[in-house]
Amino acid sequence: AQKITQTQPGMFVQEKEAVTLDCTYDTSDPSYGLFWYKQPSSGEMIFLIYQGSYDQQNATEGRYSLNFQKARKSANLVISASQLGDSAMYFCAMREGDTGTASKLTFGTGTRLQVTL
Amino acid sequence: EAGVAQSPRYKIIEKRQSVAFWCNPISGHATLYWYQQILGQGPKLLIQFQNNGVVDDSQLPKDRFSAERLKGVDSTLKIQPAKLEDSAVYLCASSLMGLHNEQFFGPGTRLTVL
């Protein structure tokens, strides 16, 4: 089974509108972390937001928020007030294990977001 | 604070040739990762170092890929001999232990094998 599933290969959103990018995950580890990264056409991976499996509240970072539904194993990224500069690939990733040990990220296949005027 | 540095940014080689990529992580970051990102896919971990020791190289094709991190700072990833399917972006990342282990990525090296 895929550990990280992103079912939307591409999404369009109008400028100033909100958009939700879907991510579901699969793990049997009770301790894990979920990340969202943005990858513009330049290629660099830019960290956006993090959610720990034991965090009680949904993470927020400026215009980014993470809709974490643990029972459904989903961690959707919500971008509010979209801007043209938000056009990029977005990757959901998971770290299994607690924060005491650095461990690899497993990435999904990504969603390409296009913001239109 | 300087970010993760990688060189070269682009490389074009013929199949069966060898190539090497260099990465300098953020100062003080003990953990260093090499990822391979094939076009249209998410990054896949090739190897992870903790200081100068290998933590995970389970997905590294060891018959042709090698990596080292001497002195626990910068790292080199080598492919010898290259195959057409090695065409990809090679991303280096580094992280601190603790907190949520956010990984900081370099700009990547885009390899084209002809």
XYZ file of N, CA and C in Angstrom:
693
model
N 0.850 -1.197 0.000
C 0.000 0.000 0.000
C 0.884 1.245 0.000
N 0.404 2.271 -0.693
C 1.130 3.532 -0.721
C 1.106 4.131 0.668
N 2.229 4.654 1.104
C 2.251 5.305 2.419
C 1.639 6.693 2.351
N 1.842 7.401 1.256
C 1.282 8.733 1.075
C 0.559 8.756 -0.268
N -0.684 9.175 -0.263
C -1.481 9.220 -1.482
C -1.998 10.631 -1.710
N -1.678 11.161 -2.870
C -2.217 12.448 -3.298
C -2.991 12.162 -4.585
N -4.294 12.269 -4.535
C -5.141 11.810 -5.627
C -5.387 12.867 -6.695
N -4.960 14.091 -6.440
C -5.209 15.182 -7.383
C -3.922 15.508 -8.139
N -3.776 15.056 -9.372
C -2.554 15.397 -10.113
C -2.457 16.892 -10.399
N -3.620 17.538 -10.621
C -3.611 18.958 -10.911
C -4.853 19.642 -10.373
N -4.665 20.898 -9.962
C -5.781 21.690 -9.451
C -5.673 23.114 -9.992
N -6.840 23.717 -10.237
C -6.883 25.125 -10.614
C -7.638 25.883 -9.532
N -7.207 27.108 -9.261
C -7.920 27.954 -8.316
C -7.783 29.390 -8.786
N -8.827 30.160 -8.564
C -8.758 31.575 -8.926
C -8.050 32.355 -7.833
N -7.362 33.377 -8.247
C -6.688 34.264 -7.308
C -7.674 34.730 -6.242
N -7.192 34.781 -5.000
C -7.931 35.230 -3.820
C -8.886 34.167 -3.264
N -9.063 33.058 -3.985
C -9.914 31.983 -3.478
C -9.091 31.027 -2.624
N -9.787 30.207 -1.831
C -9.127 29.161 -1.041
C -9.126 27.850 -1.823
N -8.132 27.011 -1.534
C -8.048 25.711 -2.215
C -7.575 24.668 -1.210
N -8.073 23.452 -1.370
C -7.677 22.336 -0.501
C -6.983 21.271 -1.338
N -5.795 20.890 -0.912
C -5.031 19.826 -1.562
C -5.082 18.598 -0.670
N -5.484 17.482 -1.240
C -5.745 16.282 -0.448
C -4.498 15.438 -0.228
N -4.452 14.801 0.937
C -3.370 13.874 1.264
C -3.889 12.843 2.246
N -3.735 11.579 1.929
C -4.015 10.520 2.894
C -2.739 9.725 3.114
N -2.643 9.111 4.279
C -1.407 8.412 4.624
C -1.732 7.075 5.255
N -0.731 6.230 5.317
C -0.904 4.899 5.872
C 0.316 4.566 6.714
N 0.106 4.338 7.993
C 1.173 3.921 8.879
C 0.584 3.203 10.080
N 1.363 2.296 10.642
C 0.957 1.633 11.880
C 1.733 2.184 13.069
N 2.631 3.110 12.812
C 3.425 3.725 13.877
C 2.562 4.778 14.581
N 2.452 4.738 15.902
C 1.625 5.739 16.586
C 2.241 7.131 16.584
N 3.540 7.196 16.362
C 4.234 8.467 16.357
C 4.719 8.771 14.947
N 4.265 9.859 14.399
C 4.675 10.223 13.041
C 4.474 11.725 12.851
N 5.025 12.224 11.777
C 4.872 13.633 11.446
C 4.485 13.790 9.991
N 3.700 14.779 9.715
C 3.238 15.028 8.345
C 3.703 16.410 7.911
N 4.210 16.496 6.717
C 4.792 17.717 6.189
C 4.148 18.048 4.840
N 4.107 19.321 4.557
C 3.794 19.786 3.202
C 4.952 20.647 2.716
N 5.360 20.348 1.475
C 6.404 21.108 0.810
C 5.866 21.671 -0.492
N 6.397 22.824 -0.863
C 6.081 23.462 -2.146
C 7.315 23.378 -3.027
N 7.133 23.011 -4.290
C 8.251 22.945 -5.218
C 7.939 23.786 -6.451
N 8.453 25.005 -6.496
C 8.257 25.840 -7.692
C 9.045 25.271 -8.865
N 8.901 25.914 -9.999
C 9.587 25.421 -11.201
C 11.101 25.472 -11.057
N 11.605 26.266 -10.129
C 13.056 26.327 -9.890
C 13.591 25.026 -9.302
N 12.707 24.229 -8.709
C 13.118 22.903 -8.249
C 13.356 22.743 -6.769
N 13.553 23.834 -6.042
C 13.854 23.701 -4.626
C 12.598 23.344 -3.834
N 12.750 22.485 -2.854
C 11.634 22.092 -1.982
C 11.561 23.077 -0.820
N 10.402 23.709 -0.670
C 10.210 24.722 0.372
C 9.233 24.193 1.404
N 9.682 24.135 2.648
C 8.835 23.643 3.738
C 7.698 24.630 4.001
N 6.485 24.102 4.140
C 5.327 24.956 4.397
C 4.764 24.782 5.807
N 4.513 23.530 6.200
C 3.763 23.314 7.437
C 3.982 21.889 7.927
N 3.864 21.734 9.247
C 4.098 20.432 9.881
C 2.977 20.121 10.871
N 2.616 18.830 10.939
C 1.627 18.360 11.917
C 2.163 17.093 12.558
N 2.273 17.078 13.869
C 2.679 15.878 14.581
C 1.469 15.029 14.930
N 1.685 13.731 15.034
C 0.557 12.827 15.254
C -0.105 13.046 16.605
N 0.619 13.605 17.555
C 0.049 13.832 18.886
C -0.430 15.267 19.086
N -0.274 16.074 18.056
C -0.720 17.467 18.180
C -2.237 17.514 18.251
N -2.734 18.257 19.232
C -4.182 18.323 19.440
C -4.870 19.276 18.477
N -4.152 20.284 18.068
C -4.757 21.287 17.200
C -4.179 21.196 15.785
N -4.986 21.602 14.827
C -4.509 21.672 13.453
C -3.444 22.753 13.322
N -2.393 22.443 12.557
C -1.318 23.403 12.376
C -1.730 24.527 11.435
N -1.222 25.717 11.715
C -1.442 26.857 10.820
C -0.129 27.625 10.690
N 0.124 28.130 9.476
C 1.283 28.965 9.206
C 0.860 30.010 8.181
N 0.486 31.175 8.661
C 0.065 32.225 7.743
C -1.155 31.808 6.943
N -1.018 31.782 5.623
C -2.154 31.419 4.757
C -2.320 29.903 4.624
N -1.427 29.153 5.219
C -1.488 27.683 5.134
C -2.069 27.104 6.427
N -2.950 26.168 6.267
C -3.433 25.412 7.415
C -3.548 23.949 7.018
N -3.450 23.091 8.000
C -3.488 21.662 7.753
C -4.746 21.109 8.419
N -5.599 20.514 7.643
C -6.819 19.890 8.157
C -6.491 18.433 8.480
N -6.169 18.181 9.744
C -5.685 16.873 10.195
C -6.849 16.078 10.759
N -7.173 14.975 10.105
C -8.229 14.079 10.579
C -7.589 12.716 10.809
N -7.195 12.490 12.050
C -6.377 11.330 12.392
C -7.105 10.023 12.122
N -8.374 9.950 12.482
C -9.127 8.708 12.315
C -9.255 8.339 10.836
N -9.324 9.343 9.990
C -9.435 9.096 8.559
C -8.073 9.036 7.888
N -7.023 9.288 8.651
C -5.662 9.315 8.141
C -5.540 10.268 6.955
N -6.019 11.471 7.183
C -5.882 12.479 6.140
C -5.246 13.738 6.707
N -4.531 14.443 5.867
C -3.804 15.648 6.263
C -3.835 16.625 5.094
N -4.984 17.199 4.873
C -5.173 18.073 3.717
C -4.606 19.463 3.969
N -3.990 20.022 2.951
C -3.445 21.383 3.034
C -4.489 22.364 2.504
N -4.744 23.403 3.261
C -5.664 24.456 2.838
C -4.842 25.733 2.639
N -4.949 26.286 1.451
C -4.296 27.572 1.161
C -5.408 28.605 1.027
N -5.366 29.615 1.859
C -6.390 30.655 1.785
C -5.879 31.819 0.936
N -6.792 32.559 0.353
C -6.450 33.765 -0.411
C -5.299 33.498 -1.381
N -5.522 32.585 -2.314
C -4.472 32.166 -3.244
C -3.869 33.343 -3.997
N -2.569 33.213 -4.240
C -1.830 34.234 -4.977
C -1.181 33.571 -6.195
N -0.870 34.382 -7.200
C -0.255 33.836 -8.410
C 1.041 33.098 -8.086
N 1.756 33.568 -7.091
C 3.010 32.923 -6.694
C 2.833 31.578 -6.026
N 1.598 31.202 -5.752
C 1.346 29.880 -5.172
C 1.362 28.782 -6.225
N 1.399 29.154 -7.488
C 1.444 28.151 -8.560
C 2.736 27.350 -8.445
N 2.601 26.047 -8.255
C 3.762 25.173 -8.000
C 3.263 23.745 -7.824
N 4.231 22.816 -7.650
C 3.904 21.453 -7.204
C 3.885 21.445 -5.686
N 2.949 20.707 -5.124
C 2.844 20.584 -3.682
C 2.938 19.107 -3.308
N 3.840 18.818 -2.362
C 4.059 17.444 -1.939
C 3.705 17.279 -0.469
N 2.991 16.212 -0.184
C 2.734 15.771 1.171
C 3.778 14.707 1.506
N 4.278 14.717 2.733
C 5.309 13.750 3.116
C 5.093 13.330 4.570
N 5.592 12.147 4.895
C 5.437 11.612 6.240
C 6.772 11.137 6.781
N 6.995 11.413 8.062
C 8.124 10.863 8.802
C 7.541 9.897 9.816
N 7.988 8.665 9.811
C 7.514 7.685 10.791
C 8.502 7.611 11.946
N 7.972 7.487 13.147
C 8.836 7.478 14.325
C 8.801 8.844 14.990
N 9.280 8.886 16.226
C 9.195 10.143 16.959
C 10.334 11.078 16.585
N 10.270 12.266 17.168
C 11.217 13.299 16.763
C 12.604 13.078 17.350
N 12.758 12.081 18.217
C 14.059 11.829 18.820
C 15.060 11.249 17.846
N 14.553 10.684 16.775
C 15.463 10.126 15.771
C 15.125 10.743 14.432
N 16.120 11.209 13.753
C 15.904 11.774 12.421
C 15.642 10.633 11.472
N 14.591 10.680 10.753
C 14.289 9.606 9.819
C 13.797 10.189 8.506
N 13.807 9.340 7.503
C 13.537 9.799 6.148
C 12.094 10.249 5.996
N 11.857 11.038 4.975
C 10.513 11.412 4.576
C 10.078 10.535 3.410
N 8.835 10.111 3.456
C 8.221 9.419 2.328
C 7.253 10.397 1.689
N 7.435 10.642 0.407
C 6.663 11.653 -0.301
C 5.553 11.039 -1.135
N 4.491 11.829 -1.327
C 3.475 11.476 -2.298
C 3.910 11.894 -3.695
N 3.025 11.707 -4.657
C 3.353 12.010 -6.046
C 3.133 13.472 -6.408
N 2.526 14.214 -5.509
C 2.403 15.645 -5.719
C 1.114 16.072 -6.408
N 0.774 17.338 -6.204
C -0.360 17.992 -6.877
C 0.155 19.281 -7.481
N -0.100 19.459 -8.758
C 0.299 20.715 -9.409
C -0.834 21.714 -9.287
N -0.576 22.812 -8.619
C -1.576 23.868 -8.417
C -1.305 25.014 -9.379
N -2.345 25.436 -10.066
C -2.260 26.576 -10.966
C -3.247 27.630 -10.487
N -2.724 28.814 -10.184
C -3.578 29.915 -9.741
C -3.836 30.813 -10.947
N -5.110 31.088 -11.199
C -5.487 31.878 -12.371
C -6.062 33.232 -11.954
N -6.026 34.174 -12.877
C -6.557 35.522 -12.609
C -8.080 35.511 -12.595
N 21.535 32.871 7.676
C 22.053 31.491 7.695
C 22.043 30.948 6.273
N 23.189 30.422 5.836
C 23.262 29.886 4.487
C 22.462 28.600 4.414
N 21.862 28.356 3.228
C 21.078 27.144 3.026
C 21.948 25.991 2.591
N 21.308 24.920 2.175
C 22.009 23.747 1.657
C 22.535 24.082 0.259
N 23.814 23.848 0.068
C 24.443 24.135 -1.226
C 24.657 22.839 -1.997
N 24.414 22.896 -3.296
C 24.647 21.740 -4.163
C 25.320 22.202 -5.445
N 26.166 21.334 -5.969
C 26.755 21.602 -7.285
C 27.071 20.273 -7.966
N 27.057 20.256 -9.299
C 26.609 21.342 -10.166
C 25.087 21.442 -10.155
N 24.521 22.455 -10.764
C 23.069 22.547 -10.868
C 22.526 21.688 -12.002
N 23.311 21.553 -13.048
C 22.900 20.760 -14.211
C 24.090 19.930 -14.695
N 23.772 18.725 -15.190
C 24.822 17.873 -15.735
C 24.214 17.010 -16.824
N 24.903 16.957 -17.964
C 24.493 16.086 -19.054
C 25.655 15.144 -19.350
N 25.377 13.848 -19.345
C 26.424 12.861 -19.624
C 25.872 11.785 -20.553
N 26.794 11.024 -21.119
C 26.411 9.869 -21.924
C 26.255 8.673 -20.990
N 25.404 7.710 -21.393
C 25.277 6.494 -20.577
C 26.634 5.802 -20.495
N 26.818 5.152 -19.376
C 28.053 4.443 -19.027
C 29.162 5.380 -18.521
N 28.954 6.685 -18.590
C 29.922 7.590 -17.989
C 29.681 7.674 -16.484
N 30.601 8.298 -15.792
C 30.441 8.493 -14.355
C 30.181 9.965 -14.071
N 29.571 10.225 -12.905
C 29.241 11.601 -12.519
C 29.255 11.681 -10.993
N 29.558 12.853 -10.481
C 29.566 13.066 -9.032
C 28.867 14.364 -8.696
N 28.117 14.340 -7.608
C 27.399 15.510 -7.118
C 27.914 15.836 -5.725
N 27.911 17.136 -5.416
C 28.427 17.578 -4.123
C 27.341 18.304 -3.346
N 27.351 18.151 -2.036
C 26.372 18.805 -1.171
C 27.059 19.311 0.084
N 26.762 20.540 0.446
C 27.220 21.100 1.721
C 25.990 21.464 2.549
N 25.748 20.773 3.653
C 24.523 21.018 4.419
C 24.609 22.318 5.221
N 23.513 22.652 5.856
C 23.482 23.801 6.748
C 24.410 23.515 7.927
N 25.162 24.519 8.319
C 26.127 24.350 9.393
C 25.447 23.838 10.673
N 26.011 22.787 11.222
C 25.470 22.242 12.469
C 24.448 21.134 12.287
N 24.006 20.924 11.048
C 23.028 19.861 10.808
C 23.748 18.523 10.728
N 23.412 17.635 11.655
C 24.106 16.352 11.723
C 23.592 15.356 10.691
N 22.347 15.519 10.283
C 21.741 14.535 9.384
C 21.703 15.073 7.961
N 22.125 14.242 7.025
C 22.161 14.618 5.616
C 21.486 13.532 4.800
N 20.689 13.939 3.840
C 19.910 13.018 3.007
C 20.195 13.299 1.528
N 20.225 12.244 0.748
C 20.202 12.348 -0.709
C 18.903 11.713 -1.211
N 18.167 12.487 -2.008
C 16.932 12.007 -2.613
C 17.073 12.025 -4.131
N 16.390 11.099 -4.779
C 16.280 11.092 -6.241
C 14.839 11.428 -6.606
N 14.667 12.418 -7.469
C 13.311 12.786 -7.909
C 13.216 12.632 -9.425
N 12.547 11.584 -9.848
C 12.302 11.353 -11.258
C 11.123 12.223 -11.687
N 11.159 12.701 -12.905
C 10.140 13.612 -13.412
C 8.742 13.072 -13.173
N 7.896 13.880 -12.555
C 6.509 13.497 -12.322
C 6.295 12.709 -11.035
N 7.352 12.519 -10.254
C 7.238 11.764 -9.016
C 7.721 12.596 -7.843
N 7.411 12.103 -6.645
C 7.963 12.719 -5.457
C 9.378 12.227 -5.205
N 10.139 12.955 -4.400
C 11.494 12.511 -4.081
C 11.501 11.155 -3.373
N 12.529 10.373 -3.661
C 12.710 9.074 -3.021
C 14.081 9.060 -2.362
N 14.117 8.665 -1.089
C 15.391 8.655 -0.366
C 16.346 7.632 -0.956
N 17.587 8.061 -1.210
C 18.647 7.141 -1.618
C 19.495 6.734 -0.417
N 19.927 7.718 0.369
C 20.813 7.432 1.490
C 20.675 8.532 2.528
N 20.830 8.141 3.789
C 20.770 9.071 4.915
C 22.005 8.871 5.780
N 22.658 9.982 6.098
C 23.821 9.973 6.980
C 23.474 10.645 8.303
N 24.008 10.105 9.370
C 23.998 10.774 10.662
C 25.466 11.016 10.989
N 25.863 12.283 11.010
C 27.280 12.643 11.052
C 27.970 11.950 9.857
N 28.965 11.116 10.054
C 29.583 10.478 8.890
C 29.227 9.003 8.771
N 28.204 8.574 9.522
C 27.760 7.189 9.441
C 26.479 7.054 8.642
N 26.323 5.926 7.948
C 25.131 5.663 7.146
C 24.018 5.119 8.037
N 22.843 5.768 7.979
C 21.680 5.331 8.755
C 20.770 4.448 7.908
N 20.582 4.852 6.637
C 19.657 4.119 5.765
C 20.159 4.239 4.336
N 20.507 3.136 3.731
C 20.856 3.122 2.302
C 20.123 1.994 1.599
N 18.948 1.641 2.123
C 18.225 0.488 1.610
C 17.749 0.667 0.171
N 17.583 1.906 -0.275
C 17.105 2.124 -1.636
C 18.202 2.654 -2.561
N 19.414 2.548 -2.140
C 20.539 2.983 -2.974
C 20.974 1.823 -3.870
N 20.982 1.996 -5.186
C 21.462 0.918 -6.083
C 22.980 0.791 -5.970
N 23.397 -0.065 -5.076
C 24.802 -0.074 -4.672
C 25.746 -0.589 -5.758
N 25.194 -1.197 -6.799
C 26.077 -1.661 -7.871
C 26.606 -0.485 -8.690
N 25.915 0.665 -8.606
C 26.363 1.799 -9.424
C 26.432 3.114 -8.657
N 25.723 3.200 -7.546
C 25.694 4.425 -6.760
C 26.563 4.257 -5.513
N 27.260 5.328 -5.168
C 27.997 5.343 -3.901
C 27.932 6.751 -3.328
N 28.057 6.839 -2.025
C 28.026 8.146 -1.373
C 28.926 8.108 -0.160
N 29.471 9.265 0.140
C 30.293 9.361 1.343
C 30.100 10.726 1.974
N 30.375 10.755 3.260
C 30.274 12.011 3.997
C 31.454 12.040 4.964
N 32.601 12.362 4.414
C 33.806 12.399 5.223
C 33.742 13.569 6.191
N 34.222 13.368 7.404
C 34.280 14.401 8.446
C 32.899 14.891 8.871
N 31.838 14.214 8.427
C 30.509 14.545 8.905
C 29.972 15.880 8.461
N 30.534 16.434 7.393
C 30.036 17.733 6.923
C 29.498 17.561 5.511
N 30.304 17.917 4.494
C 29.772 17.819 3.134
C 29.813 16.377 2.627
N 29.075 16.179 1.537
C 28.879 14.820 1.033
C 28.987 14.786 -0.483
N 29.371 13.632 -0.997
C 29.437 13.405 -2.433
C 28.634 12.165 -2.791
N 27.835 12.272 -3.838
C 27.089 11.145 -4.386
C 27.639 10.857 -5.783
N 27.973 9.605 -6.037
C 28.565 9.239 -7.324
C 27.731 8.174 -8.015
N 27.680 8.259 -9.334
C 27.040 7.237 -10.152
C 28.073 6.760 -11.167
N 28.284 5.435 -11.179
C 29.278 4.872 -12.099
C 28.979 3.401 -12.348
N 28.586 3.002 -13.542
C 28.307 3.817 -14.724
C 26.848 4.260 -14.742
N 26.580 5.381 -15.363
C 25.208 5.904 -15.408
C 24.383 5.157 -16.450
N 23.087 5.056 -16.155
C 22.108 4.481 -17.069
C 21.083 5.551 -17.441
N 20.357 5.299 -18.520
C 19.350 6.270 -18.962
C 18.346 6.567 -17.854
N 17.967 5.526 -17.090
C 16.935 5.702 -16.056
C 17.427 6.492 -14.844
N 18.713 6.855 -14.834
C 19.223 7.685 -13.743
C 18.931 9.165 -13.973
N 18.398 9.497 -15.129
C 18.014 10.889 -15.391
C 16.976 11.320 -14.365
N 17.293 12.363 -13.609
C 16.448 12.784 -12.487
C 17.068 14.039 -11.876
N 16.358 14.574 -10.899
C 16.924 15.626 -10.052
C 17.389 14.974 -8.762
N 18.616 15.277 -8.357
C 19.170 14.725 -7.126
C 19.182 15.847 -6.087
N 18.391 15.610 -5.052
C 18.203 16.612 -4.013
C 18.963 16.212 -2.757
N 19.637 17.174 -2.191
C 20.295 16.982 -0.901
C 19.508 17.761 0.141
N 19.360 17.194 1.309
C 18.663 17.856 2.406
C 19.433 17.628 3.699
N 19.211 18.517 4.659
C 19.823 18.325 5.967
C 18.835 18.695 7.050
N 19.066 18.179 8.241
C 18.168 18.469 9.356
C 18.910 18.372 10.672
N 18.328 19.034 11.677
C 18.755 18.885 13.059
C 17.939 17.776 13.678
N 18.475 17.113 14.655
C 17.643 16.177 15.406
C 16.803 16.973 16.397
N 15.663 16.408 16.758
C 14.786 17.086 17.694
C 13.761 17.934 16.962
N 12.931 18.635 17.667
C 11.788 19.359 17.104
C 11.055 18.385 16.191
N 10.700 18.810 15.021
C 10.025 17.875 14.137
C 10.912 17.442 12.991
N 12.237 17.677 13.127
C 13.180 17.234 12.114
C 12.851 17.759 10.729
N 12.467 19.037 10.670
C 12.231 19.633 9.361
C 13.483 19.503 8.518
N 13.292 19.039 7.302
C 14.414 18.899 6.392
C 14.482 20.110 5.476
N 15.678 20.649 5.356
C 15.920 21.791 4.485
C 16.606 21.261 3.220
N 16.046 21.621 2.081
C 16.526 21.096 0.812
C 17.402 22.093 0.064
N 18.365 21.547 -0.667
C 19.146 22.342 -1.591
C 18.418 22.500 -2.914
N 19.000 23.229 -3.863
C 18.345 23.494 -5.146
C 18.316 22.294 -6.077
N 19.098 21.270 -5.777
C 19.100 20.065 -6.592
C 20.066 20.128 -7.760
N 20.419 18.940 -8.246
C 21.216 18.792 -9.470
C 20.374 18.024 -10.477
N 20.141 18.649 -11.621
C 19.361 17.982 -12.672
C 20.319 17.214 -13.572
N 20.190 15.883 -13.553
C 21.043 15.012 -14.365
C 20.277 14.498 -15.568
N 20.884 14.649 -16.736
C 20.342 14.070 -17.957
C 21.356 13.076 -18.495
N 20.910 11.827 -18.679
C 21.778 10.784 -19.230
C 21.299 10.478 -20.653
N 22.189 10.662 -21.619
C 21.825 10.467 -23.031
C 22.311 9.112 -23.546
